[in-house]
Short mmCIF file of C-alpha atoms in Angstrom, two decimals:
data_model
loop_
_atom_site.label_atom_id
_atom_site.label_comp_id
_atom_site.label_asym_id
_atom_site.label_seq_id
_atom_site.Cartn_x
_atom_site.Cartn_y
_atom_site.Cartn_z
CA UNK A 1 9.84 -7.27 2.19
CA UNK A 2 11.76 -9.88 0.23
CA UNK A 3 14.95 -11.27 3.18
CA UNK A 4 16.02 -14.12 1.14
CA UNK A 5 15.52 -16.01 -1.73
CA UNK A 6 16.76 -19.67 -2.41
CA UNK A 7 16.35 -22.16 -5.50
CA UNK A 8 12.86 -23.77 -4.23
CA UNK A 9 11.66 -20.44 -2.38
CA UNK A 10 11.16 -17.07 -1.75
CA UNK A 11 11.18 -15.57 2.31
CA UNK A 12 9.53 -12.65 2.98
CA UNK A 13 9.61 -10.78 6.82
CA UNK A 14 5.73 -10.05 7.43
CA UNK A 15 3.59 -9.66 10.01
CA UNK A 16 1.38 -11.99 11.64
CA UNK A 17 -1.11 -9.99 13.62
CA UNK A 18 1.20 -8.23 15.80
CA UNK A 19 3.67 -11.22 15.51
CA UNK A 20 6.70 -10.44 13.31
CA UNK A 21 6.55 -13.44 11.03
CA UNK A 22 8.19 -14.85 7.72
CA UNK A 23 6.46 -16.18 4.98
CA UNK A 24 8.41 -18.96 3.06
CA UNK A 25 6.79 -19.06 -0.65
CA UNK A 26 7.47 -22.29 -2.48
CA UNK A 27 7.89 -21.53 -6.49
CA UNK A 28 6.29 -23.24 -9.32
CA UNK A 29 8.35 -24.65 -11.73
CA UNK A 30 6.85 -24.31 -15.33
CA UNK A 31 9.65 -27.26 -16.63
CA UNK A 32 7.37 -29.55 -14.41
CA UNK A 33 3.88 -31.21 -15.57
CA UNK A 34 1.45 -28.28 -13.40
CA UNK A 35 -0.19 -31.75 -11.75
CA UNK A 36 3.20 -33.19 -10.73
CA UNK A 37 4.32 -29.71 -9.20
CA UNK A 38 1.82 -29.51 -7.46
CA UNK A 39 1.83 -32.84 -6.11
CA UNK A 40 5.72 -32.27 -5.55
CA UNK A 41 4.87 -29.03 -3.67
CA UNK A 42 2.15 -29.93 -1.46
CA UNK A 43 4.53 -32.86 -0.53
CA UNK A 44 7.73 -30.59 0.33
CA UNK A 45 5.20 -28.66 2.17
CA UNK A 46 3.60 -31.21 4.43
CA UNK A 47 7.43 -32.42 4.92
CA UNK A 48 8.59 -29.29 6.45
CA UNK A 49 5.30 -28.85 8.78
CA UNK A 50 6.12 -32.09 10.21
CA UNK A 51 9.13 -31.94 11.01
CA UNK A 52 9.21 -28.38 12.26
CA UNK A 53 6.15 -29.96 14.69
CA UNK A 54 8.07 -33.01 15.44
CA UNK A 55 11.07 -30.14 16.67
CA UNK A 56 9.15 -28.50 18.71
CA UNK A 57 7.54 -31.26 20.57
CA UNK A 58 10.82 -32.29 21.10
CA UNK A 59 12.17 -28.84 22.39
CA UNK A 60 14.12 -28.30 19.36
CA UNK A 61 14.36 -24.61 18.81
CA UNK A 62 12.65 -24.34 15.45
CA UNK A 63 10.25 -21.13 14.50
CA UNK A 64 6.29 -22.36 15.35
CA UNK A 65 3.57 -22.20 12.50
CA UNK A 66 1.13 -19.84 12.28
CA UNK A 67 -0.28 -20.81 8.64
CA UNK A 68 -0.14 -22.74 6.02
CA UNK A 69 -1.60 -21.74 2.67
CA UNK A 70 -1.57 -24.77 0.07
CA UNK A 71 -3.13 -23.08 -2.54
CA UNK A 72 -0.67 -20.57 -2.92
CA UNK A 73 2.25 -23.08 -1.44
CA UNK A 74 3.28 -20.27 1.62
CA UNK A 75 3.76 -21.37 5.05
CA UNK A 76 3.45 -18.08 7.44
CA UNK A 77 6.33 -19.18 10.68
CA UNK A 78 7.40 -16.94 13.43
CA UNK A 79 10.33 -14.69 12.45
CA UNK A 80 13.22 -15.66 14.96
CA UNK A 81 15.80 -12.51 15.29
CA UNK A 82 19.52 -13.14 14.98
CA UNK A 83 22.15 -13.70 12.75
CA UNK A 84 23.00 -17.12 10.71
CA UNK A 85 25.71 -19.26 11.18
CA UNK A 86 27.54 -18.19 8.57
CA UNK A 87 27.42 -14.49 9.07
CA UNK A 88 28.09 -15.23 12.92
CA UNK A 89 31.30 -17.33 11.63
CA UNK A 90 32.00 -14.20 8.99
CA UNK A 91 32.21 -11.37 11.83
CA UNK A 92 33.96 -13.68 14.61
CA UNK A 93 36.62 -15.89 12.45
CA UNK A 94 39.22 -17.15 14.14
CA UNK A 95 38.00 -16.25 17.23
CA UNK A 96 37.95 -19.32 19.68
CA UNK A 97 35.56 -18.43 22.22
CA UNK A 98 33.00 -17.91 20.18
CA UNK A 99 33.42 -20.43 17.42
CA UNK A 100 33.69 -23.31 20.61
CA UNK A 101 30.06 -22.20 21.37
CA UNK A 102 28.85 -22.26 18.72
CA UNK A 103 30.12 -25.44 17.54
CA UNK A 104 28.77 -26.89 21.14
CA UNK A 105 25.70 -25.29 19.79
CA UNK A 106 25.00 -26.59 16.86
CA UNK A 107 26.35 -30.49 17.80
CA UNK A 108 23.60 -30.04 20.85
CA UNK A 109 20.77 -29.53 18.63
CA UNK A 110 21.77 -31.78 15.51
CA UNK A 111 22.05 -34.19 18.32
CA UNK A 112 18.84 -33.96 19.59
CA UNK A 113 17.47 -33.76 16.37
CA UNK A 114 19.16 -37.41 14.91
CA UNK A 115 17.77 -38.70 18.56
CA UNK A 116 14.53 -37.95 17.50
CA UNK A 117 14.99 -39.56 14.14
CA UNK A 118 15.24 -36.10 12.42
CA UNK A 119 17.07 -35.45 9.06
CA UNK A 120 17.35 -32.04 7.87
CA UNK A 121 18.61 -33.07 4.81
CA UNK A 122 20.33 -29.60 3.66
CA UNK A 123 22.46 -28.81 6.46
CA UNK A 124 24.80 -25.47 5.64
CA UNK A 125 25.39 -22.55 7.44
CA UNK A 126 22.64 -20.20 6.19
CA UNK A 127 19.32 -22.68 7.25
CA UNK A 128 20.33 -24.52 9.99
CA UNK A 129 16.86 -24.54 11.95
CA UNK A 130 14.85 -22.34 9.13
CA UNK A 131 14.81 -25.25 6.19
CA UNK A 132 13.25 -28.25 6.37
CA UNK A 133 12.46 -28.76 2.55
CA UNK A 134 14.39 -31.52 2.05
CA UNK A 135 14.26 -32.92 5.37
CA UNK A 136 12.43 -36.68 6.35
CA UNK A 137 12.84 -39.09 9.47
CA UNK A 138 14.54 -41.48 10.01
CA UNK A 139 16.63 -43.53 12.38
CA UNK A 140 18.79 -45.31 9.96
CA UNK A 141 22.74 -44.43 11.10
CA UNK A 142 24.02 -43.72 7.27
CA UNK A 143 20.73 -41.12 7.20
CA UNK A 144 22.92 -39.33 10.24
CA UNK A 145 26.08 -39.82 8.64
CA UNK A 146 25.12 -38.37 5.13
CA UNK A 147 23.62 -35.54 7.04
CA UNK A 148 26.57 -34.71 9.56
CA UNK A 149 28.76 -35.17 5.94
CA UNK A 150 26.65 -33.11 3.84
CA UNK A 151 27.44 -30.01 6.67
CA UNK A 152 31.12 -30.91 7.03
CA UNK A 153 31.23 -30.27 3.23
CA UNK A 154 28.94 -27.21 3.29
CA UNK A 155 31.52 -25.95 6.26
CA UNK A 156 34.81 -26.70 4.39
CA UNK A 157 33.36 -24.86 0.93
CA UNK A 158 32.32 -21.55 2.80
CA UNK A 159 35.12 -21.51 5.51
CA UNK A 160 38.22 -23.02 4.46
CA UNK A 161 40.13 -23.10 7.74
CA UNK A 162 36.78 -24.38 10.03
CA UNK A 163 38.92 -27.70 11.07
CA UNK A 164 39.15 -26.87 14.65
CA UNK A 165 35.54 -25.80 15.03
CA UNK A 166 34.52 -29.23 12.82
CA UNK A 167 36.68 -31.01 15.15
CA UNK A 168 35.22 -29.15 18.28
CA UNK A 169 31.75 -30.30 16.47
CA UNK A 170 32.09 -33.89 16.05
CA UNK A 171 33.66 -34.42 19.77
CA UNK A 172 30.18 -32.34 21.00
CA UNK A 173 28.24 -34.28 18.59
CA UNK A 174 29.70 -37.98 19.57
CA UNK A 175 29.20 -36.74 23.64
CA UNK A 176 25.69 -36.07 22.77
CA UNK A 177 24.00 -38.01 20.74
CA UNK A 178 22.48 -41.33 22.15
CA UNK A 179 23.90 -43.51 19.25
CA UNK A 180 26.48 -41.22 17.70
CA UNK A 181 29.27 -44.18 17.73
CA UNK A 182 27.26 -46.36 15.08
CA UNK A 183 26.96 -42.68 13.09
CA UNK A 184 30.54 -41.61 13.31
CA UNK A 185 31.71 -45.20 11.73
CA UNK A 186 29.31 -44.76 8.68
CA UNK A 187 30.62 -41.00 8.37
CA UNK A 188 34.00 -42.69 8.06
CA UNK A 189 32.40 -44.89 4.99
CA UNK A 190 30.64 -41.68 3.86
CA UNK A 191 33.81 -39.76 3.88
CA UNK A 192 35.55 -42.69 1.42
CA UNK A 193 32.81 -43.14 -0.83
CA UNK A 194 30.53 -39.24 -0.77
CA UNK A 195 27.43 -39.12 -0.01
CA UNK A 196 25.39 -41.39 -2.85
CA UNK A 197 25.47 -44.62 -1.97
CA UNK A 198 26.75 -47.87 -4.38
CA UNK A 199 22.85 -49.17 -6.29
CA UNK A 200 24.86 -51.95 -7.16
CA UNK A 201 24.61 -55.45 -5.63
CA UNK B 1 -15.53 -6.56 22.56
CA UNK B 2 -12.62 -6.33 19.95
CA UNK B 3 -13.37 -6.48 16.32
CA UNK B 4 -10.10 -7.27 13.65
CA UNK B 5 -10.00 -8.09 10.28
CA UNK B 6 -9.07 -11.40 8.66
CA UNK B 7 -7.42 -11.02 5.14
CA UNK B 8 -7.79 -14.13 2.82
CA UNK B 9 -7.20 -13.58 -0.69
CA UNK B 10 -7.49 -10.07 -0.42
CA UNK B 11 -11.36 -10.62 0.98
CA UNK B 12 -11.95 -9.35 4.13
CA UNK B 13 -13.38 -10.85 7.00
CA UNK B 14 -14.24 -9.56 10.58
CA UNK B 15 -13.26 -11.47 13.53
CA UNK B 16 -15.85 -10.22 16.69
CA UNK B 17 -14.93 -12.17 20.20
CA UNK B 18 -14.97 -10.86 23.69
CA UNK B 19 -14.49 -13.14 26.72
CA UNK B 20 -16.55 -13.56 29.85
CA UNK B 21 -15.91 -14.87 33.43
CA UNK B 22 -17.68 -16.00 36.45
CA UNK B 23 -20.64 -17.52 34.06
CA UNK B 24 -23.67 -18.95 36.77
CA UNK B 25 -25.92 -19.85 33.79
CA UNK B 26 -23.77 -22.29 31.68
CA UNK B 27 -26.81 -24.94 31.71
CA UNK B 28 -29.32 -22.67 30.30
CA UNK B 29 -26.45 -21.99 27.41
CA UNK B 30 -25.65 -25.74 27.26
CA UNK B 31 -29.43 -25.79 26.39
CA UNK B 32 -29.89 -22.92 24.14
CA UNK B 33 -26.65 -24.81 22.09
CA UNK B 34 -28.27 -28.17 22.07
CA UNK B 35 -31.52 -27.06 20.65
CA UNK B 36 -29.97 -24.42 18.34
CA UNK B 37 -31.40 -21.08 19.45
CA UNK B 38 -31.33 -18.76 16.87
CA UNK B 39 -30.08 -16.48 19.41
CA UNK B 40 -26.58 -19.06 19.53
CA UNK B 41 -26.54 -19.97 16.49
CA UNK B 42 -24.56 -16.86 14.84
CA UNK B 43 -21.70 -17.57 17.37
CA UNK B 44 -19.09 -19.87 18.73
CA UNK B 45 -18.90 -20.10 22.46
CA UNK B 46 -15.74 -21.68 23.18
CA UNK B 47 -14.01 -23.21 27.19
CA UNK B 48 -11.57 -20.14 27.94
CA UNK B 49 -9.65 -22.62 30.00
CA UNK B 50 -8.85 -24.10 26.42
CA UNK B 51 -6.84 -21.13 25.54
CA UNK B 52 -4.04 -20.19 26.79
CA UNK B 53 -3.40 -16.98 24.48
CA UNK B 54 -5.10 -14.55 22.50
CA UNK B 55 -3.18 -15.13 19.51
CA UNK B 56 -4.36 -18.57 19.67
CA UNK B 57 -7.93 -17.20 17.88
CA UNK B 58 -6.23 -15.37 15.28
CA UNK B 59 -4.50 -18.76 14.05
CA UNK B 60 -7.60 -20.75 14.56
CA UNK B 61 -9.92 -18.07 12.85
CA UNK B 62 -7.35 -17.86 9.92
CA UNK B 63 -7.53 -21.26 8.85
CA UNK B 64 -11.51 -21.34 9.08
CA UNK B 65 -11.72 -18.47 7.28
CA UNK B 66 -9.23 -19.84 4.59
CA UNK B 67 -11.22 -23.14 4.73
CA UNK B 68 -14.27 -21.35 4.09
CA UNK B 69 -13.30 -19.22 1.17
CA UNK B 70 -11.81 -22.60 -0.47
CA UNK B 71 -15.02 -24.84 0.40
CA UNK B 72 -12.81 -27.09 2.39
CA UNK B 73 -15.02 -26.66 5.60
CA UNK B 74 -15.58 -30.10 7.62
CA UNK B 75 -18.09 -29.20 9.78
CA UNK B 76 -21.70 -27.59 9.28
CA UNK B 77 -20.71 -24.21 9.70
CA UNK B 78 -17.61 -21.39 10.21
CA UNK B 79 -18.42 -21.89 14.20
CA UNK B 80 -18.37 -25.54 14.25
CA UNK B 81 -15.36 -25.10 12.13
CA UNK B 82 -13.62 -23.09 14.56
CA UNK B 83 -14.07 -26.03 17.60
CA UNK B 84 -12.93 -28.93 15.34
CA UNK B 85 -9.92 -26.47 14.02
CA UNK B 86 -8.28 -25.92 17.16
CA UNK B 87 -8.08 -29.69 17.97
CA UNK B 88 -5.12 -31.56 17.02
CA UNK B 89 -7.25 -34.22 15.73
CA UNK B 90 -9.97 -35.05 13.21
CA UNK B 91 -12.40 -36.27 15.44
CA UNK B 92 -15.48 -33.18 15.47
CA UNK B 93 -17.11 -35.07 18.22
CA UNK B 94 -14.07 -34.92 20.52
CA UNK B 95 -12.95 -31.64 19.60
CA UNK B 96 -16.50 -30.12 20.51
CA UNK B 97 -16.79 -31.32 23.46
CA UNK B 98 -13.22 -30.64 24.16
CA UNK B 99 -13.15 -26.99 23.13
CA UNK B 100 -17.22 -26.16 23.28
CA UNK B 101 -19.02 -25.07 26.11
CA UNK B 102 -19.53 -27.27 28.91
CA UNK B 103 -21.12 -28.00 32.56
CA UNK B 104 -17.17 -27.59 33.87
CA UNK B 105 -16.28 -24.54 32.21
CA UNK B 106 -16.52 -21.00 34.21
CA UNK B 107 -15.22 -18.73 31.75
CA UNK B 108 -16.04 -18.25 27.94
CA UNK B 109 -14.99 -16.85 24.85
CA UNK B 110 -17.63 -16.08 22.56
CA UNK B 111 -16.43 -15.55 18.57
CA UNK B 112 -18.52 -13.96 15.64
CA UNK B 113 -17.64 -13.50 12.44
CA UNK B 114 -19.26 -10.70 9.53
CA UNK B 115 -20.07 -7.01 9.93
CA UNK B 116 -23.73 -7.37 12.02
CA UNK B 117 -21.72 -7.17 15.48
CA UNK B 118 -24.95 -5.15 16.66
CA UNK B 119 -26.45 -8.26 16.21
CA UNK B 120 -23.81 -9.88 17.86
CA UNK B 121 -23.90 -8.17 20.83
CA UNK B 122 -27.87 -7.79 21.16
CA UNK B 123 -27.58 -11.97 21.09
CA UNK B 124 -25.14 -12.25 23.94
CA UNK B 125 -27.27 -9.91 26.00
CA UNK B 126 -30.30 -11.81 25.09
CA UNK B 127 -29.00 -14.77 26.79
CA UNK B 128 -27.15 -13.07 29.47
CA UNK B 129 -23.37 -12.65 28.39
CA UNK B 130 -23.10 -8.70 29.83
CA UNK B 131 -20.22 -7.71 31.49
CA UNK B 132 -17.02 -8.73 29.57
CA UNK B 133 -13.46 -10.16 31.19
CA UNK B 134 -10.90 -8.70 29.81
CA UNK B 135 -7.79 -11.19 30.12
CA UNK B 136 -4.03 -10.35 29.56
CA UNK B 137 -2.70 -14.01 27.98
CA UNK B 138 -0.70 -14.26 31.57
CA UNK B 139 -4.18 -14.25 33.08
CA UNK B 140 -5.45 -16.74 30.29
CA UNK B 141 -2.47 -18.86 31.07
CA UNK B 142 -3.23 -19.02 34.66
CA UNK B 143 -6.59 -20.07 34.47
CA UNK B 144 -6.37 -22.69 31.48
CA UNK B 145 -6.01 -26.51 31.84
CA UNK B 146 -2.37 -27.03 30.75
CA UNK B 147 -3.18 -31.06 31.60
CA UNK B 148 -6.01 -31.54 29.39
CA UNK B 149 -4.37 -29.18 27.10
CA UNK B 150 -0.81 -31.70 26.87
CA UNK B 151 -2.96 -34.79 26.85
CA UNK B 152 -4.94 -33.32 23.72
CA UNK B 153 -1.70 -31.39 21.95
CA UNK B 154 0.96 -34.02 23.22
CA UNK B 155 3.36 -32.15 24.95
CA UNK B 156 5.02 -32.81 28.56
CA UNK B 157 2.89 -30.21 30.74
CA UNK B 158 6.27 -29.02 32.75
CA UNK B 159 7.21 -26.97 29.10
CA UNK B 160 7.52 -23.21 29.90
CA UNK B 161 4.29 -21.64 27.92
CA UNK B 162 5.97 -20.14 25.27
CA UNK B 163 6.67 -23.08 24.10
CA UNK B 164 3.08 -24.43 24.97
CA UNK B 165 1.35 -21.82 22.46
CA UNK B 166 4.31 -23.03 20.05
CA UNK B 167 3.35 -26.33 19.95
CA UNK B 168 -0.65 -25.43 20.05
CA UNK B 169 -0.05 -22.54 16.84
CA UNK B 170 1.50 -25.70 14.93
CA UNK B 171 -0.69 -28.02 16.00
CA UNK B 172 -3.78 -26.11 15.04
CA UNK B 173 -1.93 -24.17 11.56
CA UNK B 174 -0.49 -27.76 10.63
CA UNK B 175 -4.08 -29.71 11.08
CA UNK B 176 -4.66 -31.89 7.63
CA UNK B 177 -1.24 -31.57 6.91
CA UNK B 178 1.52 -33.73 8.80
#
């Protein structure tokens, strides 16, 4: 059974003997030399294992691995139930209690993630711990920034009025995070300038 | 003994394993391994106190088998497969003596894979594997070595053991890959 579907793959809810499961099914894309996409895939693949594995030895909450099929570009992780941010924000708007945990939430485990020199790359509302396609490591502070900018964007396009629970977000995030004052100043820069850097000079 | 079937590629494969405790003649098995017995040599005979869940096997057993079907195998064999697969590493010396048999192990799992589980079962009498254990994982958990097992996986050994057979499901699914 098909659950989602996004522009690099297909999710399907499965079974892994007796384990509800998901299988995440990376596309081939025809405009692409077959060689390079392959290349390209098997790359995005390994990228996502190891980060998910760098999560969990971490104590991230990310879904474990249960197989990984190159030849047909699937990975096979354990289906975590519950809703995503977004619908979570959708059914509870407005409502302080819950958005305050949630943003706590979320700051605690982005934290914990940039500590551990994770970037996820794609931060938005719908794959906070489920996508780490375009995720890579790194400790580098603008890394964090871009990151923490590219969700403040993804938050302000799907939820217009999501200033207080940004605000609540940033204030968890700076209490958390072991070097979140040399991130915060490059978000400022990030802010001015968007998220691609200036190649010149 | 439970029997299930592995699916790769829309082949099937059966997965044979049934687990013993109390073993008093792990030297004359150590002996049978080391001079290849035919009578050992259709079967993997892996430290129980290795594994700390059942589920473990089926991830293990799913990437031999899809190593198998794809010719990617790195060992001799399916069985030796199955000991270097469920270490972390790519050292098949360390991993069999890490996961194999051994003078210090007291319980065993013993794995066969095809349809001639007959066979399978005459051999384990034959070398006196008779009366099964039949673990829950909480019993599994209790009697595994969660040190050796964080020194080998890399995880602090306080985690709760959910997230132990996390870590150990990605560590053996992700092998070759990270």
């Amino acid at each position: 059974m098909i659950i989602s579907q996004g522009a690099e793959a297909r999710v399907y809810k499965t079974d892994f003997y007796g384990k509800p499961a998901i299988e995440k099914v990376r596309f081939q894309k025809k405009y692409r030399h077959p060689t390079l996409d392959a290349k390209i895939l098997s790359r995005q693949i390994n990228q996502e294992v190891r980060l998910i594995h760098r999560c969990l030895l971490n104590d991230i909450p990310v879904p474990c691995i249960y197989n990984i099929d190159k030849h047909e570009y699937k990975i096979c992780m354990e289906y975590i139930e519950g809703d995503k941010v977004k619908d979570v924000l959708l059914k509870h708007n407005g409502e302080n209690d819950i958005e305050g945990l949630l943003a706590l939430k979320m700051a605690e485990v982005l934290a914990k993630m940039h500590d551990n020199g994770i970037i996820h790359g794609d931060l938005t509302t719908s794959n906070m711990i489920m996508n780490f396609g375009l995720g890579f490591v790194s400790k580098i502070p603008e890394d964090k920034a871009v990151d923490l900018y590219v969700f403040e964007r993804a938050m302000i396009s799907t939820f217009p009025s999501s200033a207080k629970l940004l605000s609540m977000f940033f204030e968890s995030y700076t209490k958390m995070s072991k070097h979140s004052a040399s991130v915060m100043n490059r978000l400022a820069d990030v802010r001015l300038r968007g998220r691609k850097r200036d190649m010149t000079g | 003994m439970k029997t299930i079937d592995l699916t790769y590629s829309d082949q099937k494969t059966l997965l044979s394993y049934c687990w013993f405790d109390k073993i008093d003649n792990k030297n004359e098995l150590l002996t049978l391994i080391s001079n290849r017995d035919q009578a050992v040599k259709e079967m993997v005979l892996i430290d129980a106190q290795m594994i700390t869940a059942e589920h473990t096997l089926f991830v293990v057993s799913e990437k031999v088998i899809k190593s198998k079907k794809n010719n990617e195998l790195k060992t001799e064999n399916i069985y030796g497969e199955l000991l270097y697969s469920l270490s972390p590493n790519s050292n098949i010396k360390s991993a069999f003596l890490n996961f194999g048999l051994s003078s210090l192990s007291d319980r065993i799992l013993a794995v066969y894979f095809g349809e001639n589980i007959e066979q399978f079962k005459k051999n384990l009498e034959s070398i006196g594997l008779i009366s099964e254990w039949n673990p829950s994982d909480f019993e599994l958990q209790k009697h595994s070595n969660i040190e050796k097992l964080a020194k080998i996986y890399g995880f602090k050994k306080e985690k709760d053991i959910q997230d132990i057979n996390k870590i150990i499901w990605t560590c053996i699914s992700t092998k070759g890959n990270l």
